[in-house]
PDB file of C-alpha atoms in Angstrom:
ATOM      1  CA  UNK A  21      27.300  48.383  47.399  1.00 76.00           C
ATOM      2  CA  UNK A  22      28.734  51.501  48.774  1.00 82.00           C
ATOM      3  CA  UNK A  23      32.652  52.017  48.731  1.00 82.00           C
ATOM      4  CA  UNK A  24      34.870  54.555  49.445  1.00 80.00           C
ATOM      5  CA  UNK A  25      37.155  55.834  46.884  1.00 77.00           C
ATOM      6  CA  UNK A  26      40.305  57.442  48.600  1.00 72.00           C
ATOM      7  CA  UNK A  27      42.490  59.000  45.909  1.00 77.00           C
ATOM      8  CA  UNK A  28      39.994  60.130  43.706  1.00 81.00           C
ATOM      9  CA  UNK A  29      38.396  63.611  43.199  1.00 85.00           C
ATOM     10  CA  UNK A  30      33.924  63.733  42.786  1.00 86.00           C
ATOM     11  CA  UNK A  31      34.984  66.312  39.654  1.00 85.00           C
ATOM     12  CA  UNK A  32      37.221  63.606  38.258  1.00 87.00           C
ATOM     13  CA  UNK A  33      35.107  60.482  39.019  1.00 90.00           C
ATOM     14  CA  UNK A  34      34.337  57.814  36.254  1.00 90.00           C
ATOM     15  CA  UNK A  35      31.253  57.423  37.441  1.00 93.00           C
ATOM     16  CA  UNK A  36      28.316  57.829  35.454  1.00 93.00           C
ATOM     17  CA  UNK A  37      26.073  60.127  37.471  1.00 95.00           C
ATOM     18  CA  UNK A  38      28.327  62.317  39.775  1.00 95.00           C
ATOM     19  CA  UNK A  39      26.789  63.805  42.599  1.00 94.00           C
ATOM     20  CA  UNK A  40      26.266  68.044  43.179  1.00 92.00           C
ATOM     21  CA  UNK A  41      24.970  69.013  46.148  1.00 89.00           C
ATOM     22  CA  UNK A  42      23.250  71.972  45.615  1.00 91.00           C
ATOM     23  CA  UNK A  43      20.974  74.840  47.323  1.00 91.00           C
ATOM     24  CA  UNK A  44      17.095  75.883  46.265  1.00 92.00           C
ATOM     25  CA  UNK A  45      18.581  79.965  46.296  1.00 89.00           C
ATOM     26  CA  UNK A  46      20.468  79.971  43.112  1.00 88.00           C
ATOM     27  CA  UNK A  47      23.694  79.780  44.180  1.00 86.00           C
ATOM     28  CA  UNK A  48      25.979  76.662  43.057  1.00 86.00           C
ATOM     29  CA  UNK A  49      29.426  76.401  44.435  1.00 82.00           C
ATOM     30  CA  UNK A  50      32.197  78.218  42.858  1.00 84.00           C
ATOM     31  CA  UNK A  51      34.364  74.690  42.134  1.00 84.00           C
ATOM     32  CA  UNK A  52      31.214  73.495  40.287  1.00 88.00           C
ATOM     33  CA  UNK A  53      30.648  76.349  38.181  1.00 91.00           C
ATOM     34  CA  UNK A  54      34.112  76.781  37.359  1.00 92.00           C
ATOM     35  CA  UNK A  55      34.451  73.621  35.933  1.00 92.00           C
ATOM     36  CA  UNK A  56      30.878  72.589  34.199  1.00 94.00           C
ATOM     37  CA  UNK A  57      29.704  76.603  33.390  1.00 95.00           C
ATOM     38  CA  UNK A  58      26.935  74.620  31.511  1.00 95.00           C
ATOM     39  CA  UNK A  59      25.634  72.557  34.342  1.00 95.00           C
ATOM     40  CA  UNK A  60      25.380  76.186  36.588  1.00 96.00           C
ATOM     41  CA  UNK A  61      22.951  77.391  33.581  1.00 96.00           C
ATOM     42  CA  UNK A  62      20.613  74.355  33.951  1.00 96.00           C
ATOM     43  CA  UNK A  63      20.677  74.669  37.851  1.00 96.00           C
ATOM     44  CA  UNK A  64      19.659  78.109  37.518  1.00 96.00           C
ATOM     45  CA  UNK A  65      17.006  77.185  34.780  1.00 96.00           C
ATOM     46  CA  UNK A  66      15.905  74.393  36.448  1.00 96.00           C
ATOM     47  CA  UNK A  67      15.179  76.966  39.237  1.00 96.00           C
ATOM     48  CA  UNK A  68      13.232  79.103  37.479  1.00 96.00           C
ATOM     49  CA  UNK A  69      11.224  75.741  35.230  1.00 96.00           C
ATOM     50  CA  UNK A  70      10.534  74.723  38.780  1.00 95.00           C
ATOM     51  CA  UNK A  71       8.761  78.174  40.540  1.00 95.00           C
ATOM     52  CA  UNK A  72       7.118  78.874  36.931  1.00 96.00           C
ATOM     53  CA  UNK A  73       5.265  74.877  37.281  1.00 96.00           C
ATOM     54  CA  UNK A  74       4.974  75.170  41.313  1.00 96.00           C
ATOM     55  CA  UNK A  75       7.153  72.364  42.003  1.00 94.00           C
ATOM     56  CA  UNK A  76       9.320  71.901  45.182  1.00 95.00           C
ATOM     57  CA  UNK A  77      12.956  71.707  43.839  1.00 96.00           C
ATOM     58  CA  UNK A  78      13.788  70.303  47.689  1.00 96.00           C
ATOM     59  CA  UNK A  79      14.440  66.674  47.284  1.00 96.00           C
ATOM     60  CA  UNK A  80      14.821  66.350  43.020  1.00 96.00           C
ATOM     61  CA  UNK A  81      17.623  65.808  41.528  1.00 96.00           C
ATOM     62  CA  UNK A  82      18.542  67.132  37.985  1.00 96.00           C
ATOM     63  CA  UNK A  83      20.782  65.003  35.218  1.00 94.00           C
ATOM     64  CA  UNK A  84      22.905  67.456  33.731  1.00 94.00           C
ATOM     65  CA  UNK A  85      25.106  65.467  30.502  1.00 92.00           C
ATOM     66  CA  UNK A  86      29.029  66.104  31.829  1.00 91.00           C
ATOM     67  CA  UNK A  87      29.646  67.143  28.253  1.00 88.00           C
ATOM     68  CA  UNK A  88      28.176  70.302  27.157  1.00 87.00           C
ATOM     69  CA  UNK A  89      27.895  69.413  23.641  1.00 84.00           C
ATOM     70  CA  UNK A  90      25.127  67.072  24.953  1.00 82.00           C
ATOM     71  CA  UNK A  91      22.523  69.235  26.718  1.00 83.00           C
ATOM     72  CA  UNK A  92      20.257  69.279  23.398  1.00 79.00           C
ATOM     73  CA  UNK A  93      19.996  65.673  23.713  1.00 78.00           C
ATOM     74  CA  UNK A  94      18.125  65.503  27.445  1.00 80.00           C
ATOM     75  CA  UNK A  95      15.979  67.399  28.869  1.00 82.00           C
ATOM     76  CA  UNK A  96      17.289  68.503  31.827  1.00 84.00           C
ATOM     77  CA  UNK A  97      14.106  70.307  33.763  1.00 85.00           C
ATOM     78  CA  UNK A  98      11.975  67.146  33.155  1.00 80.00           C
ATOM     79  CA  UNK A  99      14.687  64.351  33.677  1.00 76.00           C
ATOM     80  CA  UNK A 100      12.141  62.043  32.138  1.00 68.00           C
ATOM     81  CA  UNK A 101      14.099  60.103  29.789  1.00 65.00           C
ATOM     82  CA  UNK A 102      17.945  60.369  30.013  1.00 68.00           C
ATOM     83  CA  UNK A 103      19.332  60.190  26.671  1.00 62.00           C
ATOM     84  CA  UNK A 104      22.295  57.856  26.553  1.00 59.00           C
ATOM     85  CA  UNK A 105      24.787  60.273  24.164  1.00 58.00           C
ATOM     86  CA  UNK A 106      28.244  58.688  24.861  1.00 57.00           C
ATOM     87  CA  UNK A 107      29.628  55.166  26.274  1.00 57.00           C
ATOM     88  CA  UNK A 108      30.058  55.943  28.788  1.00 66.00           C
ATOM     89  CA  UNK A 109      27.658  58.743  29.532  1.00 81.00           C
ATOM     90  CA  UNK A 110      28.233  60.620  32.420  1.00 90.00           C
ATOM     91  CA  UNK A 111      25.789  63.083  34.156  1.00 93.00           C
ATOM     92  CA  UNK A 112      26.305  65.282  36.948  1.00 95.00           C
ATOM     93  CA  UNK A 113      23.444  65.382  39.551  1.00 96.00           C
ATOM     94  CA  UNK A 114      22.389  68.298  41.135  1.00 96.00           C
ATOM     95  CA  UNK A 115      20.810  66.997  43.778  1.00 95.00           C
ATOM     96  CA  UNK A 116      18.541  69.967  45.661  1.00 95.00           C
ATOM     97  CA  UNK A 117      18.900  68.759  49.651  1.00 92.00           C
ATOM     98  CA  UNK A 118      20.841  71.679  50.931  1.00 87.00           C
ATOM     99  CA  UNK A 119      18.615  74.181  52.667  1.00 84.00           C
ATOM    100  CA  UNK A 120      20.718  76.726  52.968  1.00 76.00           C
ATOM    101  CA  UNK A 121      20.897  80.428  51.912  1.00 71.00           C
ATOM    102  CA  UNK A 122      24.528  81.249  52.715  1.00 66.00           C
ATOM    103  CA  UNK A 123      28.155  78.961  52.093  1.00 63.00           C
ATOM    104  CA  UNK A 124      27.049  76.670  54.694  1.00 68.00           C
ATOM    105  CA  UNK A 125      25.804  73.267  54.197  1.00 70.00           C
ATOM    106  CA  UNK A 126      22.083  72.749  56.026  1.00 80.00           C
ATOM    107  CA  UNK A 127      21.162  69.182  55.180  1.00 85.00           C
ATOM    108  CA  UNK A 128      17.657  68.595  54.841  1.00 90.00           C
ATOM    109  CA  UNK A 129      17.142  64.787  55.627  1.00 92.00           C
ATOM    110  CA  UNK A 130      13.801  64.194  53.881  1.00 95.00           C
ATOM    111  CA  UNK A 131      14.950  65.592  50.980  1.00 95.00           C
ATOM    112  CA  UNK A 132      18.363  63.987  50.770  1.00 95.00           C
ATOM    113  CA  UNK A 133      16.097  60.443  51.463  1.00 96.00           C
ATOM    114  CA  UNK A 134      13.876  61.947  48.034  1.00 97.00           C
ATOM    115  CA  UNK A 135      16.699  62.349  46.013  1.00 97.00           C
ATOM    116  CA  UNK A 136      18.667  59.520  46.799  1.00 97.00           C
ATOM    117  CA  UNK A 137      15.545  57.389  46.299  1.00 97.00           C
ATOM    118  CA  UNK A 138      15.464  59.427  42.636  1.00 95.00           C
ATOM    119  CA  UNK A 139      19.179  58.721  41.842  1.00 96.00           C
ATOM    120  CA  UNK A 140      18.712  54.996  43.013  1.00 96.00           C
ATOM    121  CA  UNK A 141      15.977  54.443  40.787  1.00 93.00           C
ATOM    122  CA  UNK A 142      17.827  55.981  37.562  1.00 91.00           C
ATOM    123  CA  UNK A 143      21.039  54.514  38.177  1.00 93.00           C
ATOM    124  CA  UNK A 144      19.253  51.120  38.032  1.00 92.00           C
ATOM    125  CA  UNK A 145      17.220  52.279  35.140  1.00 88.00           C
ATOM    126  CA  UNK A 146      20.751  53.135  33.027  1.00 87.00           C
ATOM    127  CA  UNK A 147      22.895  50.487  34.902  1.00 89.00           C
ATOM    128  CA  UNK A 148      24.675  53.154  36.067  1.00 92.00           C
ATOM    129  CA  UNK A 149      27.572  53.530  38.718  1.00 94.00           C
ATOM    130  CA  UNK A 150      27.143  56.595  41.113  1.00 95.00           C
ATOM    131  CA  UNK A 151      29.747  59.223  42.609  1.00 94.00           C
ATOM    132  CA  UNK A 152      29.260  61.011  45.622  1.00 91.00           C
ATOM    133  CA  UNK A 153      31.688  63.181  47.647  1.00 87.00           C
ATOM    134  CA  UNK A 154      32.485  61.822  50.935  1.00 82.00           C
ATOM    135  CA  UNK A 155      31.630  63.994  53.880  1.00 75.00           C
ATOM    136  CA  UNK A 156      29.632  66.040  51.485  1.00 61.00           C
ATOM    137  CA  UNK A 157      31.855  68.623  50.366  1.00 48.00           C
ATOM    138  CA  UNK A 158      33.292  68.819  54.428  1.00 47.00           C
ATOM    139  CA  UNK A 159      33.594  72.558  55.362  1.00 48.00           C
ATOM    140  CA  UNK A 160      35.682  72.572  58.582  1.00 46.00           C
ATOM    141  CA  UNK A 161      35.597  69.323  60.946  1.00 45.00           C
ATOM    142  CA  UNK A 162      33.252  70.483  63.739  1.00 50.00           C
ATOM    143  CA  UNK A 163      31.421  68.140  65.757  1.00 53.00           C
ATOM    144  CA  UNK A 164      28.355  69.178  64.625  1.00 58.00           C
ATOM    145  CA  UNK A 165      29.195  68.689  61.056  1.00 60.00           C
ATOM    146  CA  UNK A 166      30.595  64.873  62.008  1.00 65.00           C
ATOM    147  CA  UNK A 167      27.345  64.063  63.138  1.00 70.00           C
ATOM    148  CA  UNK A 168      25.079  65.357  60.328  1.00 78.00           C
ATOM    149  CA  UNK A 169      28.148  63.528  58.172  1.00 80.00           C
ATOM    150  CA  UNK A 170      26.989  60.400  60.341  1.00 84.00           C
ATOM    151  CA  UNK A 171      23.367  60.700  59.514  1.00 87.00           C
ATOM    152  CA  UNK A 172      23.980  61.911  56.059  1.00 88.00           C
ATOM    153  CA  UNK A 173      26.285  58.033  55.777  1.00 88.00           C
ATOM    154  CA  UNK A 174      23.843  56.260  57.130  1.00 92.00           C
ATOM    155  CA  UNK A 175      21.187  57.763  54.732  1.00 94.00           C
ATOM    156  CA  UNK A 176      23.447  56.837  51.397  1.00 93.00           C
ATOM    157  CA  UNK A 177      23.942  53.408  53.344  1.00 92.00           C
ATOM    158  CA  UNK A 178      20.184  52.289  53.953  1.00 94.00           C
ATOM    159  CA  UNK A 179      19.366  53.280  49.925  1.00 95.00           C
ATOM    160  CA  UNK A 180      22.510  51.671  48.518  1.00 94.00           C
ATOM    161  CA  UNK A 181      23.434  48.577  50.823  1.00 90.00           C
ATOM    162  CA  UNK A 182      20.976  45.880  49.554  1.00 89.00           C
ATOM    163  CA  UNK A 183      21.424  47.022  45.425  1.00 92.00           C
ATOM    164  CA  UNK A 184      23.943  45.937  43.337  1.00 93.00           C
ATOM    165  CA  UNK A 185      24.332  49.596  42.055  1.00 94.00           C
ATOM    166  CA  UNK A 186      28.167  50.422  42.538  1.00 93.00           C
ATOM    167  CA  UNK A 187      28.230  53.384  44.635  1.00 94.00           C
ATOM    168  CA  UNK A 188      31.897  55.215  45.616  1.00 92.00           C
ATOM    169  CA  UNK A 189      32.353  58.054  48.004  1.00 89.00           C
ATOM    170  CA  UNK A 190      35.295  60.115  46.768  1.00 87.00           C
ATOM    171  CA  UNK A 191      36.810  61.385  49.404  1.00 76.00           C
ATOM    172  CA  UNK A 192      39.211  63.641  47.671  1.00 62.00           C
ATOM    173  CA  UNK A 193      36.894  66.569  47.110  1.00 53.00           C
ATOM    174  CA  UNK A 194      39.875  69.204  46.338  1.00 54.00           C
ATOM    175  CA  UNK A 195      38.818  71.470  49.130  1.00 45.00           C
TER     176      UNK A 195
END
């Protein structure tokens, strides 16, 4: 059940896993890394955990605890078993389906199929509720972008629709 959350920012969702959108080059937007320092260390070790065990970060997603008292308690390069610190938990996803090398946005539609597939299957695991930013962090309103936005919707729509995991698009991304 997908819905669309108007007034509220993805950074100040109440969600339980909150949606990242992030790159395979080791760079996380600024916003992000402003705000959760800790979760831009476990990107960038995740990184590394990743080319040291020769696995394709494309198309993962990593579960990063909110709270950075709490990283001890999961292990974030595995994502095995998600450790269920706080009621409620929260866990921001970095989820690896941006292609690009540079500040622009390159969707890669396999892997954004991959990950939401992943964050499906853990939501329902922890009876979680997911956030994820509407128009995926929009840079600019070009055409182009609209479309992949289109495809991008109708991607979050096909995994989500028929699942009783609550899923809001904030739409207020503070850009």
């Amino acid at each position: 059940m997908v819905k669309i959350e108007y007034d509220t920012s993805i950074t100040e969702s109440d969600a339980n896993l909150v949606v990242n959108i992030v790159n395979c080059s080791g760079y996380m937007d600024a916003k992000w890394q402003k705000l959760y320092p800790h979760v831009d260390i476990q990107y960038r070790k995740y990184l590394v955990y990743c080319n040291k065990n020769n696995i394709e970060p494309m198309g993962t997603c990593q579960y990063v605890p909110k709270d950075s008292w709490a990283i001890g308690l999961t292990d974030t390069m595995k994502n095995n078993d998600l450790y269920n610190y706080d009621e409620p938990y929260q866990f921001i996803v970095n989820m690896f389906v941006d292609k690009s090398t540079t500040n622009k946005i390159q969707i890669d539609f396999n892997a954004l199929n991959s990950a939401l597939k992943n964050l499906k299957q853990k939501a329902k695991i922890l009876k979680a509720t997911i956030a994820i930013p509407y128009g995926i962090d929009f840079v600019g309103y070009s055409k182009k972008w609209k479309v992949i936005w289109e495809q991008i919707w109708q991607a979050i729509h096909k995994c989500f629709d028929n699942s009783d995991i609550e899923v809001y698009l904030c739409k207020n991304t503070e850009r």
